[in-house]
Coordinates of C-alpha atoms in Angstrom, one line a residue:
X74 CA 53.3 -65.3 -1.6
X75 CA 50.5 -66.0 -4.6
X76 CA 51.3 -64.1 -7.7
X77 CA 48.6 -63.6 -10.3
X78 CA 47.4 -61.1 -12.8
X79 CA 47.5 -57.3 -11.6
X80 CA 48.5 -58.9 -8.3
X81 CA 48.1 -56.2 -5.6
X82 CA 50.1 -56.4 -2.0
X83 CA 51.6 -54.6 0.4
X84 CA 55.0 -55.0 -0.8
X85 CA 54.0 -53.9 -4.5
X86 CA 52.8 -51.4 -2.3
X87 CA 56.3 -50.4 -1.5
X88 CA 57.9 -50.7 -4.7
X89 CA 55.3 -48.1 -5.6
X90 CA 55.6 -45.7 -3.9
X91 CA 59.4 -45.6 -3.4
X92 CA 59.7 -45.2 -7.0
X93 CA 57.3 -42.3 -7.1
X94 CA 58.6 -40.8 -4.3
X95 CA 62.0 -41.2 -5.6
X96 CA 61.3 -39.1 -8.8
X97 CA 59.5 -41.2 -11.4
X98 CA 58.0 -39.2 -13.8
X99 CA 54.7 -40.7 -15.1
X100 CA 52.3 -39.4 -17.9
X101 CA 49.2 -39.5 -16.0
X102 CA 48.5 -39.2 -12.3
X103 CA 45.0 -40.2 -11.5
X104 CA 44.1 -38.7 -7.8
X105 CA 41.4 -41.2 -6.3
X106 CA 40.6 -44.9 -5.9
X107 CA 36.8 -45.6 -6.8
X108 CA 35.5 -46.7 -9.8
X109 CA 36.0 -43.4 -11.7
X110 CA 39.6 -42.8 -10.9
X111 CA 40.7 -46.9 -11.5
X112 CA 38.4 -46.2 -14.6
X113 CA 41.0 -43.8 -15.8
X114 CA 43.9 -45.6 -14.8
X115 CA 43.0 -48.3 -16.8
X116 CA 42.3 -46.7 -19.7
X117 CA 45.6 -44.3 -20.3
X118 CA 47.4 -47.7 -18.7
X119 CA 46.0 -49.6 -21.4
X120 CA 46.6 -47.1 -24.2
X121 CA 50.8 -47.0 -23.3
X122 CA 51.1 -44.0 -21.0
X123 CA 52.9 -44.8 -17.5
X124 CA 50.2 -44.1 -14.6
X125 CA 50.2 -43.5 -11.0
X126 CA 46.9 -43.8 -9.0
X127 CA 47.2 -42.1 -5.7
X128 CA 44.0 -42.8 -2.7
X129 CA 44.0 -41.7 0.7
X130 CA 42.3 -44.5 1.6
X131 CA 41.2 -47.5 0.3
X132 CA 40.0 -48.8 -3.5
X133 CA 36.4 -48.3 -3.2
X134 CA 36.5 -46.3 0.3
X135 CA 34.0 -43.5 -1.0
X136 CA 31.1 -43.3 -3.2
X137 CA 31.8 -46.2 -5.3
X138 CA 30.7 -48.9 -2.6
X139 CA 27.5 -47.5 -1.5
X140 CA 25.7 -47.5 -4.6
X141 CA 22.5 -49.8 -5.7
X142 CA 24.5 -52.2 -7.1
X143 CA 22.8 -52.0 -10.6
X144 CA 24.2 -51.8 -14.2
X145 CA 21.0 -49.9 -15.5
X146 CA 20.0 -49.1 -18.7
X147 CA 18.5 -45.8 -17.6
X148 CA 14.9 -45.7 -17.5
X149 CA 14.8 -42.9 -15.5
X150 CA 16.6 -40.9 -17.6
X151 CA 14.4 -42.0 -20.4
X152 CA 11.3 -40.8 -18.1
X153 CA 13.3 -37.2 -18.3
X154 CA 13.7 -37.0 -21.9
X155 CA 17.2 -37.5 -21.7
X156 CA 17.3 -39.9 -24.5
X157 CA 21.6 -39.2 -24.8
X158 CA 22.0 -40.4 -21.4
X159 CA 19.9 -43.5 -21.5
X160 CA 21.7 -44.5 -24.5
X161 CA 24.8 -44.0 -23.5
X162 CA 23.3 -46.1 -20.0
X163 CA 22.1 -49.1 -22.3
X164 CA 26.1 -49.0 -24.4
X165 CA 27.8 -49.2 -21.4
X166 CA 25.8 -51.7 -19.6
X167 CA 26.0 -53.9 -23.0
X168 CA 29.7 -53.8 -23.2
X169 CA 30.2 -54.4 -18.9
X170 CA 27.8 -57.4 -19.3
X171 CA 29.2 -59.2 -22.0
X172 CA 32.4 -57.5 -22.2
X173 CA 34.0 -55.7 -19.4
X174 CA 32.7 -57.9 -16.6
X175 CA 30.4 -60.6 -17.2
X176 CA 31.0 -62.2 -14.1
X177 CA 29.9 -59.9 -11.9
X178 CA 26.5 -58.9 -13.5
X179 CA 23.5 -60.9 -13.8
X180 CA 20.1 -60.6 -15.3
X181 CA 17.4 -59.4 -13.0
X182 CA 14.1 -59.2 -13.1
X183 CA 12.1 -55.9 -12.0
X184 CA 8.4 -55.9 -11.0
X185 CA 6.4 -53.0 -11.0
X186 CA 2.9 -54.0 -9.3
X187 CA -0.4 -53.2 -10.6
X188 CA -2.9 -52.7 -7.7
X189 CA -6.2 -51.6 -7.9
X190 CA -5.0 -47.7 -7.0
X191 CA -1.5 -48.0 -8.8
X192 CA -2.1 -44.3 -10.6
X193 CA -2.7 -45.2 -14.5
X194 CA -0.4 -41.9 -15.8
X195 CA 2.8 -43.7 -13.6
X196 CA 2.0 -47.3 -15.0
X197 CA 1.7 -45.9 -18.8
X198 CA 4.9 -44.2 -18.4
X199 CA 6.6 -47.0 -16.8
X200 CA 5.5 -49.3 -19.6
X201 CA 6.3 -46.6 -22.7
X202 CA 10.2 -46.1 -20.8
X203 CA 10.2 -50.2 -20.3
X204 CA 9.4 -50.5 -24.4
X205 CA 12.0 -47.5 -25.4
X206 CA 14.6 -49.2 -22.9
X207 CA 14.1 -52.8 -25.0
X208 CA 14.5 -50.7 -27.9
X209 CA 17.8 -49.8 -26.7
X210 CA 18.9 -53.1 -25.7
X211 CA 18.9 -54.6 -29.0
X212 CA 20.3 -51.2 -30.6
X213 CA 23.7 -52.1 -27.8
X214 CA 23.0 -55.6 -28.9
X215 CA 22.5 -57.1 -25.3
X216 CA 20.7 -60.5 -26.4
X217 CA 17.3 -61.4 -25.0
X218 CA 19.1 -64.2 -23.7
X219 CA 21.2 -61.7 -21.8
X220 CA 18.2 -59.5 -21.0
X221 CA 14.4 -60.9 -21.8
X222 CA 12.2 -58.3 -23.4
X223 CA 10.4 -56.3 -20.7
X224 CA 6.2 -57.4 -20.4
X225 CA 3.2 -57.4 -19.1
X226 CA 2.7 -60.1 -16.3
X227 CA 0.0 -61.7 -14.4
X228 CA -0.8 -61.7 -10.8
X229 CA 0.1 -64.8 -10.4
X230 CA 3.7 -64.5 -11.8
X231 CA 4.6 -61.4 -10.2
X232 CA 3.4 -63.6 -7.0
X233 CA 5.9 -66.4 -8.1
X234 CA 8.9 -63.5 -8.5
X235 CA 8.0 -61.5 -5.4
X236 CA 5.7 -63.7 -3.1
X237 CA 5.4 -60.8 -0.6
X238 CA 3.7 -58.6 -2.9
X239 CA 0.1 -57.3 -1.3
X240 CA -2.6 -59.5 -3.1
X241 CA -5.7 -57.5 -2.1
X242 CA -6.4 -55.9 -5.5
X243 CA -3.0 -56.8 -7.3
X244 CA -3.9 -57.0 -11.0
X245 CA -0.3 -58.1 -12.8
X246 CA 2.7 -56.2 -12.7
X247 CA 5.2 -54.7 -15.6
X248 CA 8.1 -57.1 -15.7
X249 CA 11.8 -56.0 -17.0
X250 CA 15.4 -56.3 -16.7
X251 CA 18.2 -54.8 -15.9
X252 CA 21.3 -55.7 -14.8
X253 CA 23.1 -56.1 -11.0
X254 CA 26.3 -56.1 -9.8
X255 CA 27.3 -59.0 -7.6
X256 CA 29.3 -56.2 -5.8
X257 CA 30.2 -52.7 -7.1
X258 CA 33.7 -52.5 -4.2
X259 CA 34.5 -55.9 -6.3
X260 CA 34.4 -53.8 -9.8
X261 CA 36.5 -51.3 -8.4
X262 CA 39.5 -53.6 -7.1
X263 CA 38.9 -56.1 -10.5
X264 CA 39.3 -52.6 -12.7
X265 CA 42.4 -51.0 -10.3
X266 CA 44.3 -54.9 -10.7
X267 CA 43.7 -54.8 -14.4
X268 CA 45.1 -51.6 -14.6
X269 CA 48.0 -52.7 -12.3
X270 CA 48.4 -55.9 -14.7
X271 CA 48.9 -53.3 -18.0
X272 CA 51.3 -51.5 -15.7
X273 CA 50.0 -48.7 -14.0
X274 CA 51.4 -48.3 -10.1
X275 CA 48.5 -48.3 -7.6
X276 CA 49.4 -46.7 -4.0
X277 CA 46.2 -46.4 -1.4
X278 CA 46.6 -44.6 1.9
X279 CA 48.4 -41.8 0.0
X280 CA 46.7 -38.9 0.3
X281 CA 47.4 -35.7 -2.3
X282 CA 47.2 -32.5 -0.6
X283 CA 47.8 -29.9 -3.6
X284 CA 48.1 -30.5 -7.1
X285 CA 50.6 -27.8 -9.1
X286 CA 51.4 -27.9 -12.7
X287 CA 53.7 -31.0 -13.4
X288 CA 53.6 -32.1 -9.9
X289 CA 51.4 -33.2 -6.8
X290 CA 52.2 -32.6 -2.8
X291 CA 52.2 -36.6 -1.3
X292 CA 51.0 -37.4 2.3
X293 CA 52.0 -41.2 3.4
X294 CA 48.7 -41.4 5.5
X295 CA 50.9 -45.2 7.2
X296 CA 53.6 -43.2 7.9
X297 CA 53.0 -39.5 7.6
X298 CA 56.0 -39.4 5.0
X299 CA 55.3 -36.5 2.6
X300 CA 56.9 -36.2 -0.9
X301 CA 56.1 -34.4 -4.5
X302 CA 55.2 -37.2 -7.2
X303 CA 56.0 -35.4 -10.6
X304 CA 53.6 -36.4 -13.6
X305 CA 53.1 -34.9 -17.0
X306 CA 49.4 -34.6 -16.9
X307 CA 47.1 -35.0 -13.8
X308 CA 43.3 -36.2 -13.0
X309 CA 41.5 -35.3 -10.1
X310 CA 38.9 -38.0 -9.9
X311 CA 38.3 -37.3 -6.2
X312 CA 34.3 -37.8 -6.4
X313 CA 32.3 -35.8 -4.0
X314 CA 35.9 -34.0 -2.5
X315 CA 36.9 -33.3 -6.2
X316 CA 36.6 -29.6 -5.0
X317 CA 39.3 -29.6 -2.7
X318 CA 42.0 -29.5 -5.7
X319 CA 40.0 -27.9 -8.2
X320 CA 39.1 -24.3 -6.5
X321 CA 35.8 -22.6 -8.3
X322 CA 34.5 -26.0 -9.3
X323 CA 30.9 -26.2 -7.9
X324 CA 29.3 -29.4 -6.7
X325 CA 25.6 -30.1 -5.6
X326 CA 26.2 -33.7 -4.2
X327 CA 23.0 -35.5 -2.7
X328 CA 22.6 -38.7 -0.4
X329 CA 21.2 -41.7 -1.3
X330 CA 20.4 -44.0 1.6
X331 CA 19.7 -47.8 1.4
X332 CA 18.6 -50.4 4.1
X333 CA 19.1 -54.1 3.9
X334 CA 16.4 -56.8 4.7
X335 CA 16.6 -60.4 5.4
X336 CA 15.3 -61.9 1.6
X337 CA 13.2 -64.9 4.4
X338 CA 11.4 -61.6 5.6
X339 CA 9.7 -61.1 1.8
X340 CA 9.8 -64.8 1.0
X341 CA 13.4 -65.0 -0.7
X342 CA 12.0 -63.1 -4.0
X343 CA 13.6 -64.1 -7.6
X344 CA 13.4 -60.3 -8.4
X345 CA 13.1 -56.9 -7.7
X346 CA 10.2 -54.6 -6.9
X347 CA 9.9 -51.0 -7.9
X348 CA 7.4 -48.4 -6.7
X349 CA 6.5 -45.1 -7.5
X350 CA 6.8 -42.3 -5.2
X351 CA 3.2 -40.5 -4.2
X352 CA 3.0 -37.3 -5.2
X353 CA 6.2 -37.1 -6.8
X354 CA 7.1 -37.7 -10.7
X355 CA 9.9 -40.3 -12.2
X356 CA 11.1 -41.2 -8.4
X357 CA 10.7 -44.8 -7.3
X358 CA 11.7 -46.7 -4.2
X359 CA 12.7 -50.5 -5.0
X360 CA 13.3 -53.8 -3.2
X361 CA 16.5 -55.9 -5.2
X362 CA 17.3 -59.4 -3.9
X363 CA 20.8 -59.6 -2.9
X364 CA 23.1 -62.9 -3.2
X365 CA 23.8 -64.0 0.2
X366 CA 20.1 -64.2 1.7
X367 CA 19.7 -59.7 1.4
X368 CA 17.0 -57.4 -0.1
X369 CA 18.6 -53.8 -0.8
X370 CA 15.3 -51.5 -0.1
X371 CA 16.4 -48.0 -2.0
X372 CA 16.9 -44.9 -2.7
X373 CA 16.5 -41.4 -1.1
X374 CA 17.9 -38.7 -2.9
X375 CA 18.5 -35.5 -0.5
X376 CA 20.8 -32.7 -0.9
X377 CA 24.3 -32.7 1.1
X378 CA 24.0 -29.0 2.8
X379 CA 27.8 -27.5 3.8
X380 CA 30.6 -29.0 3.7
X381 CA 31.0 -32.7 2.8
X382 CA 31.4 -34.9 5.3
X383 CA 35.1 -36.8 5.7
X384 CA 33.4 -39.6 7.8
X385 CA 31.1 -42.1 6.0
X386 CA 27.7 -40.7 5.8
X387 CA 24.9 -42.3 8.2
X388 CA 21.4 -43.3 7.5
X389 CA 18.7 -41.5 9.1
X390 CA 15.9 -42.6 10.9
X391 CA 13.5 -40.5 8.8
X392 CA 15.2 -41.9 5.8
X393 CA 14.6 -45.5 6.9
X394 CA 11.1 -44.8 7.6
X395 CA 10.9 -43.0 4.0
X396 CA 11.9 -46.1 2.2
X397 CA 10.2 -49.1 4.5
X398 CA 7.1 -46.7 4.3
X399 CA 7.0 -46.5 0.5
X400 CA 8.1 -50.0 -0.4
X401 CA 5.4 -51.4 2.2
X402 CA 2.1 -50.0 0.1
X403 CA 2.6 -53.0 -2.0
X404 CA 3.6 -55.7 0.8
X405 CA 1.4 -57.7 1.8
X406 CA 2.6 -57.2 5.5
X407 CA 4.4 -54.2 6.0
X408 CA 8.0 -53.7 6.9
X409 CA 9.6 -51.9 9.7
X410 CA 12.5 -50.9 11.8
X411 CA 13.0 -54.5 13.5
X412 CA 13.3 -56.1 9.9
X413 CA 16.4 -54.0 8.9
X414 CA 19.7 -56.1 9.6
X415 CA 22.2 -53.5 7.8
X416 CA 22.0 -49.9 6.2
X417 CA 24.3 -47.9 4.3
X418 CA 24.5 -43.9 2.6
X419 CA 26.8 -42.7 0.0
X420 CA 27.1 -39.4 -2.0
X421 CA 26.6 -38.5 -5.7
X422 CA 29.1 -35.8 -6.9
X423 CA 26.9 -34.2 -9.2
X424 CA 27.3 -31.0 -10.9
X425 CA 25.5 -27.9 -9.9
X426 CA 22.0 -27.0 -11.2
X427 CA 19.0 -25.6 -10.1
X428 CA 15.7 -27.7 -9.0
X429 CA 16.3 -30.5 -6.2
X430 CA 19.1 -33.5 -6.6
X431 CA 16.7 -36.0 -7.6
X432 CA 16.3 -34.3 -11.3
X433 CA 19.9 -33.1 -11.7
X434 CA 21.8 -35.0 -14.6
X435 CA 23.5 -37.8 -14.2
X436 CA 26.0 -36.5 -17.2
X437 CA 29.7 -35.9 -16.2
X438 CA 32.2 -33.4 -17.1
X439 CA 35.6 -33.2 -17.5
X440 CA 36.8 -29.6 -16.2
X441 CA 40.1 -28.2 -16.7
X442 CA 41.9 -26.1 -14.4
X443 CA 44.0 -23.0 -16.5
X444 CA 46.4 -22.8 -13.9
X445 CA 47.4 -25.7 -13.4
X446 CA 46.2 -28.5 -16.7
X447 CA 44.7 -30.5 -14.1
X448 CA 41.9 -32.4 -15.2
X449 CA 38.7 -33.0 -12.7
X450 CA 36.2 -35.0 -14.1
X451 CA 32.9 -34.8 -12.0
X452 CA 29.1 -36.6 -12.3
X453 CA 28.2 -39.7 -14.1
X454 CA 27.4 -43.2 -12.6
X455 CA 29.1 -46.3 -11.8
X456 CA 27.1 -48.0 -14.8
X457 CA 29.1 -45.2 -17.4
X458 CA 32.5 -45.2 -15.4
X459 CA 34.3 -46.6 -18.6
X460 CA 33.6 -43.7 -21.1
X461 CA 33.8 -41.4 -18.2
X462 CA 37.3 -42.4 -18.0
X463 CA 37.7 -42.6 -21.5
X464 CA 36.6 -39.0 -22.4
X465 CA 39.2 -37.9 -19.8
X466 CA 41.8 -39.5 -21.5
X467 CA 41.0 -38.3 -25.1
X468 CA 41.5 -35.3 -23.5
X469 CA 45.2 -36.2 -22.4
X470 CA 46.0 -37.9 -25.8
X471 CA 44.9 -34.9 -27.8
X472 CA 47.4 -32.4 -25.8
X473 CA 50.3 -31.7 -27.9
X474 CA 53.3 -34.3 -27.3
X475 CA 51.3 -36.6 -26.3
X476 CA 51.8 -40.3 -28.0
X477 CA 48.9 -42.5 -26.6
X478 CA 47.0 -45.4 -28.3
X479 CA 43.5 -45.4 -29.0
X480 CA 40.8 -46.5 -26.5
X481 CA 40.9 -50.3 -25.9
X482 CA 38.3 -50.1 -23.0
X483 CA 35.5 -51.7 -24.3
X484 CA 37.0 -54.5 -25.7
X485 CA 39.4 -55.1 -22.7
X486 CA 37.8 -58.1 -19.9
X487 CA 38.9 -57.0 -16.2
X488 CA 40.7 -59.8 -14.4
X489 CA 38.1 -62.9 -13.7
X490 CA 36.1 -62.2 -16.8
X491 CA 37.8 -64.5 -19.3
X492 CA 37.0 -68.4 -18.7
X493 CA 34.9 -67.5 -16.3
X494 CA 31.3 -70.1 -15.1
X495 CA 28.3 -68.5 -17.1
X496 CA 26.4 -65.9 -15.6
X497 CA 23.0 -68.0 -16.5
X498 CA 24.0 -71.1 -14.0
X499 CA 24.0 -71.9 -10.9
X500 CA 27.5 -70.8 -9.0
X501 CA 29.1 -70.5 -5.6
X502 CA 29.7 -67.4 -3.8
X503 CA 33.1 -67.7 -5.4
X504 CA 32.5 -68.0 -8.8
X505 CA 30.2 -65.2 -8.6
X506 CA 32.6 -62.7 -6.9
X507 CA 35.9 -63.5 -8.9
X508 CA 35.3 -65.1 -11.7
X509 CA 37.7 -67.2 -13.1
X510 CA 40.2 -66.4 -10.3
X511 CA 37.7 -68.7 -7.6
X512 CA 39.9 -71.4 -7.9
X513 CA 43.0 -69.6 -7.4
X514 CA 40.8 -68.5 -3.9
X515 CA 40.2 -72.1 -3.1
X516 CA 43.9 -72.8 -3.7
X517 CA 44.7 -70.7 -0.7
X518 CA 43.1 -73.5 1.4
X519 CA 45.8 -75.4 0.6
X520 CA 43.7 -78.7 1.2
X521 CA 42.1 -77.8 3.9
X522 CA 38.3 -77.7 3.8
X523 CA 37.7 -75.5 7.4
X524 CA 39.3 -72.5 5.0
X525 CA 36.4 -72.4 2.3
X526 CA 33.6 -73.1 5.0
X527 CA 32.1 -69.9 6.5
X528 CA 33.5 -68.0 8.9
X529 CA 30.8 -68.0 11.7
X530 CA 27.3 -69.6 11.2
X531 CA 25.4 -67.2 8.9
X532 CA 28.3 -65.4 7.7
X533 CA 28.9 -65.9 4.0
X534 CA 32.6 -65.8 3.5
X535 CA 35.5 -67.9 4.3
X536 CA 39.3 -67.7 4.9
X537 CA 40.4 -67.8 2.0
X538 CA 38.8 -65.1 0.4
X539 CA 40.7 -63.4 3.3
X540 CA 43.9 -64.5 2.2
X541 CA 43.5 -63.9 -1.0
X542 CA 42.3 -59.8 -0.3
X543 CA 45.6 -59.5 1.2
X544 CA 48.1 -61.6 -1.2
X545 CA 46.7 -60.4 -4.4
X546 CA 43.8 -57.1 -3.7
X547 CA 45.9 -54.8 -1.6
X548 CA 43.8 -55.4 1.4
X549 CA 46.2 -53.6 3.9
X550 CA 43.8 -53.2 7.0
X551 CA 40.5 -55.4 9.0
X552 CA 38.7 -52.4 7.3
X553 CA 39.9 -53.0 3.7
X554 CA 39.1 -56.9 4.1
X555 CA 36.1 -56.8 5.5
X556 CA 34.5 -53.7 4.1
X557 CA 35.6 -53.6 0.8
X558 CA 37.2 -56.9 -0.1
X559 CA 34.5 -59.3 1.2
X560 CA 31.7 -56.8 2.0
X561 CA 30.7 -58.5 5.8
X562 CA 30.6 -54.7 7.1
X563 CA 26.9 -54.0 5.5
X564 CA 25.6 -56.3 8.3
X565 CA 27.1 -55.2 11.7
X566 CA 26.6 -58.8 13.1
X567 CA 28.6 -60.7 10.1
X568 CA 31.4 -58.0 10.5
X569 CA 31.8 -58.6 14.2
X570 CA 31.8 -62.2 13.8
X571 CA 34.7 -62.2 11.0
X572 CA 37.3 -59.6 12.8
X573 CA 39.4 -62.2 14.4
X574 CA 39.3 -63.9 11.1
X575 CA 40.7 -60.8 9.3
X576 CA 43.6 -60.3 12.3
X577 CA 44.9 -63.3 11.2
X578 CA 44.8 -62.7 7.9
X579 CA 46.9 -60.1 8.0
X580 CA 49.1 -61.5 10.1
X581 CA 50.0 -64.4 8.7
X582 CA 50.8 -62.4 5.6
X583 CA 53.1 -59.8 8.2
X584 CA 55.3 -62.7 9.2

């Protein structure tokens, strides 16, 4: 078995959970495996208090893997007058960037096309948010090498970025830049191992059914084993089913659906596209080239009516057409239903409010339950995940008793980040998706070169990326492998072809 840094397995796994279900006390028990919850882990781990992160399913099951994939200095929030929260957008983004995870996020450039009936009040607010937003760059002190200065461009650059763009009438486009994630399931697992490497215990497919003062009610969802794990202080950082252990709290969550587009389809584009929605103010549809030959069209944002959905949430066909429909008034030939190759939905647990989901704040809160001490901490972004987590955790430290460090978070590199290739180069699938672990991947070839090719013609991974979910990621199931760990289930074809693949995996592993 490979060992490493914040190694994750099965049998770790075990250890876990026996000695949580044995009686372990911890300090902090952090209910929920996406980015939020790992956030926290991480940080109380990292500050000296023993943790315990509980999922019911996997890292990175929920919202946290079906979001756009963008560290974003918050332009839209700028657009809003929420000056706070774009600030606090461009800090974060600064500090995962050069910081936190510089491997994973790259520099890309966003168009925003000019055409002859591009309304003149959206283009002037566009530029003003794109000069406040450099503003804010340099104020975090992201470099320009980092992040170029956003600027006018010329029709015939915008052509060289996004060669699909419609030319009939295209005079230039507003250039800037923001950052992407090479994959935002990949952040989740790289935060929940660093947090296992300071110490913190990290259990998935262990569902919490009821949380009580001191203590929580366990469900082994492998074996169906229930137990009590006892902690001192506990986080409920559940996302969009927050409210099922924090009674009264009230959610509005909303739907954001994406569809993915061959990048050959729009002439393999060097950066994104961003159009404004008719007849609606600071709303946009945009087209992001993805690594791996994808464009990631986006975003609706609809509220969730009733209860939320267990199941992952679907795309609809009116959705689809919503976003092909808008990104296609600046294509030069339009895009439709035939040209999407994979789609995907998630929901936003944001806080209640009136007017629709698309102007609700993207600020979280961390709510406390009287009864109980149980902290639930709602809203927010992936971009913001680390002071999320750290708010909740000055919360903890500041309880009486309590001897905690202070926050190390954002000076603290997530495993991969150190000695990683630079960002600015050119680098395989493997550098870009761990880091300075990649070689550590390739070792688990053990020489032989059929085990870093692809696994079917067209399908990006390889075997040992496989291997490695399982030794060192806690990839447990096919599902966890290949729609977490590697990310083949966004395009039902590549997903098929890499099952067998995934079997044996696991098998070899088993035995």
């Amino acid at each position: 078995m490979s060992h490493g840094i914040g190694a994750l397995s099965a049998a770790r796994r075990a250890t876990d959970l026996a000695a949580l279900a044995g009686g372990e006390v911890v300090d902090v028990l952090v209910v929920g495996g996406g980015i939020t919850g790992a956030g926290v882990a991480l940080d109380a781990a990292s500050r000296g208090l023993s943790v315990a992160l509980l999922e019911r399913r996997d890292l990175a099951h929920g919202t946290s893997r079906w979001s756009s994939k963008l560290v974003h200095g918050g332009l839209r929030y700028l657009a809003q007058g929420d000056v706070a929260l774009a600030w606090e957008s461009a800090r974060e983004r600064a500090i995962l960037m050069d910081v936190t995870a510089p491997h994973l996020v790259r520099a890309l450039p966003i168009l925003m096309p000019l055409h002859a009936g591009t309304p003149r009040a959206a283009a002037a607010t566009a530029h003003a948010g794109m000069r406040i937003g450099d503003g804010m760059r340099a104020l975090a002190r992201t470099s320009r090498r980092r992040l170029p200065r956003a600027r006018r461009a010329g029709a015939e650059e915008a052509w060289r970025y996004a060669p699909a763009l419609r030319r009939d009438g295209l005079r230039g486009a507003l250039l800037g830049w923001d950052g992407q994630l090479e994959d935002d399931a990949r952040l989740v697992v790289a935060v929940a191992r660093t947090a296992a490497a300071h110490g913190a215990r990290i259990v998935t497919y262990a569902a919490v059914t009821e949380v009580g003062r001191g203590e929580a009610a366990v469900r082994d969802e492998r074996t169906g084993e229930r137990f009590v794990v006892r902690a001192r202080h506990v986080v409920n950082a559940a996302g969009v089913w927050a409210g099922a252990l924090a009674p009264g709290l009230e959610l509005r969550p909303s739907r954001g659906a994406h569809v993915l587009v061959a990048a050959e389809r729009l002439g393999d584009p060097r950066g994104g596209i961003t159009v404004p929605v008719p007849g609606e103010r600071h709303r946009y549809v945009f087209a992001l080239p993805r690594p791996d030959g994808l464009v990631l069209v986006g975003l609706t944002d609809d509220p969730v009516e009733g209860d939320v959905p267990d199941e992952e949430p679907s795309v609809a066909p009116a959705d689809e057409a919503f976003l092909l429909g808008v990104v296609s008034t600046v294509l030069e030939e339009p895009l439709g239903p035939a040209d999407v190759v994979g789609r995907f939905s998630g929901l936003r647990p944001l806080l209640a409010g009136a007017g629709p989901t698309a102007d609700l704040s993207r600020r979280h809160a961390v709510v406390e339950d009287p009864a109980t001490g149980t902290l639930t901490l709602v809203g927010g972004k992936l971009t913001t995940y680390r002071r999320m987590a750290q708010d909740a955790v000055d919360r903890i430290a500041a309880r009486p008793d309590v001897s905690a460090g202070p926050c190390v978070t954002h000076r603290l590199a997530l495993v991969g980040a150190r000695g990683a290739a630079p960002v600015g180069g050119a680098r395989t699938r493997l550098e870009r998706r761990y880091g300075a672990e990649a070689a550590d991947v390739a070792a688990l070839a053990h020489g032989d070169p059929e085990l870093l090719e692809p696994l079917a013609p067209g399908v990006p991974a390889c075997d040992a990326e496989l291997r490695f979910a399982v030794e060192r990621e806690l990839g447990l199931t096919e599902a966890d492998l290949l729609d977490r760990r590697t990310r083949l289930g966004l395009i039902p074809a590549w997903r098929a072809a890499a099952e067998p693949a995934a079997r044996a995996a696991l098998a070899a592993v088993a035995a």
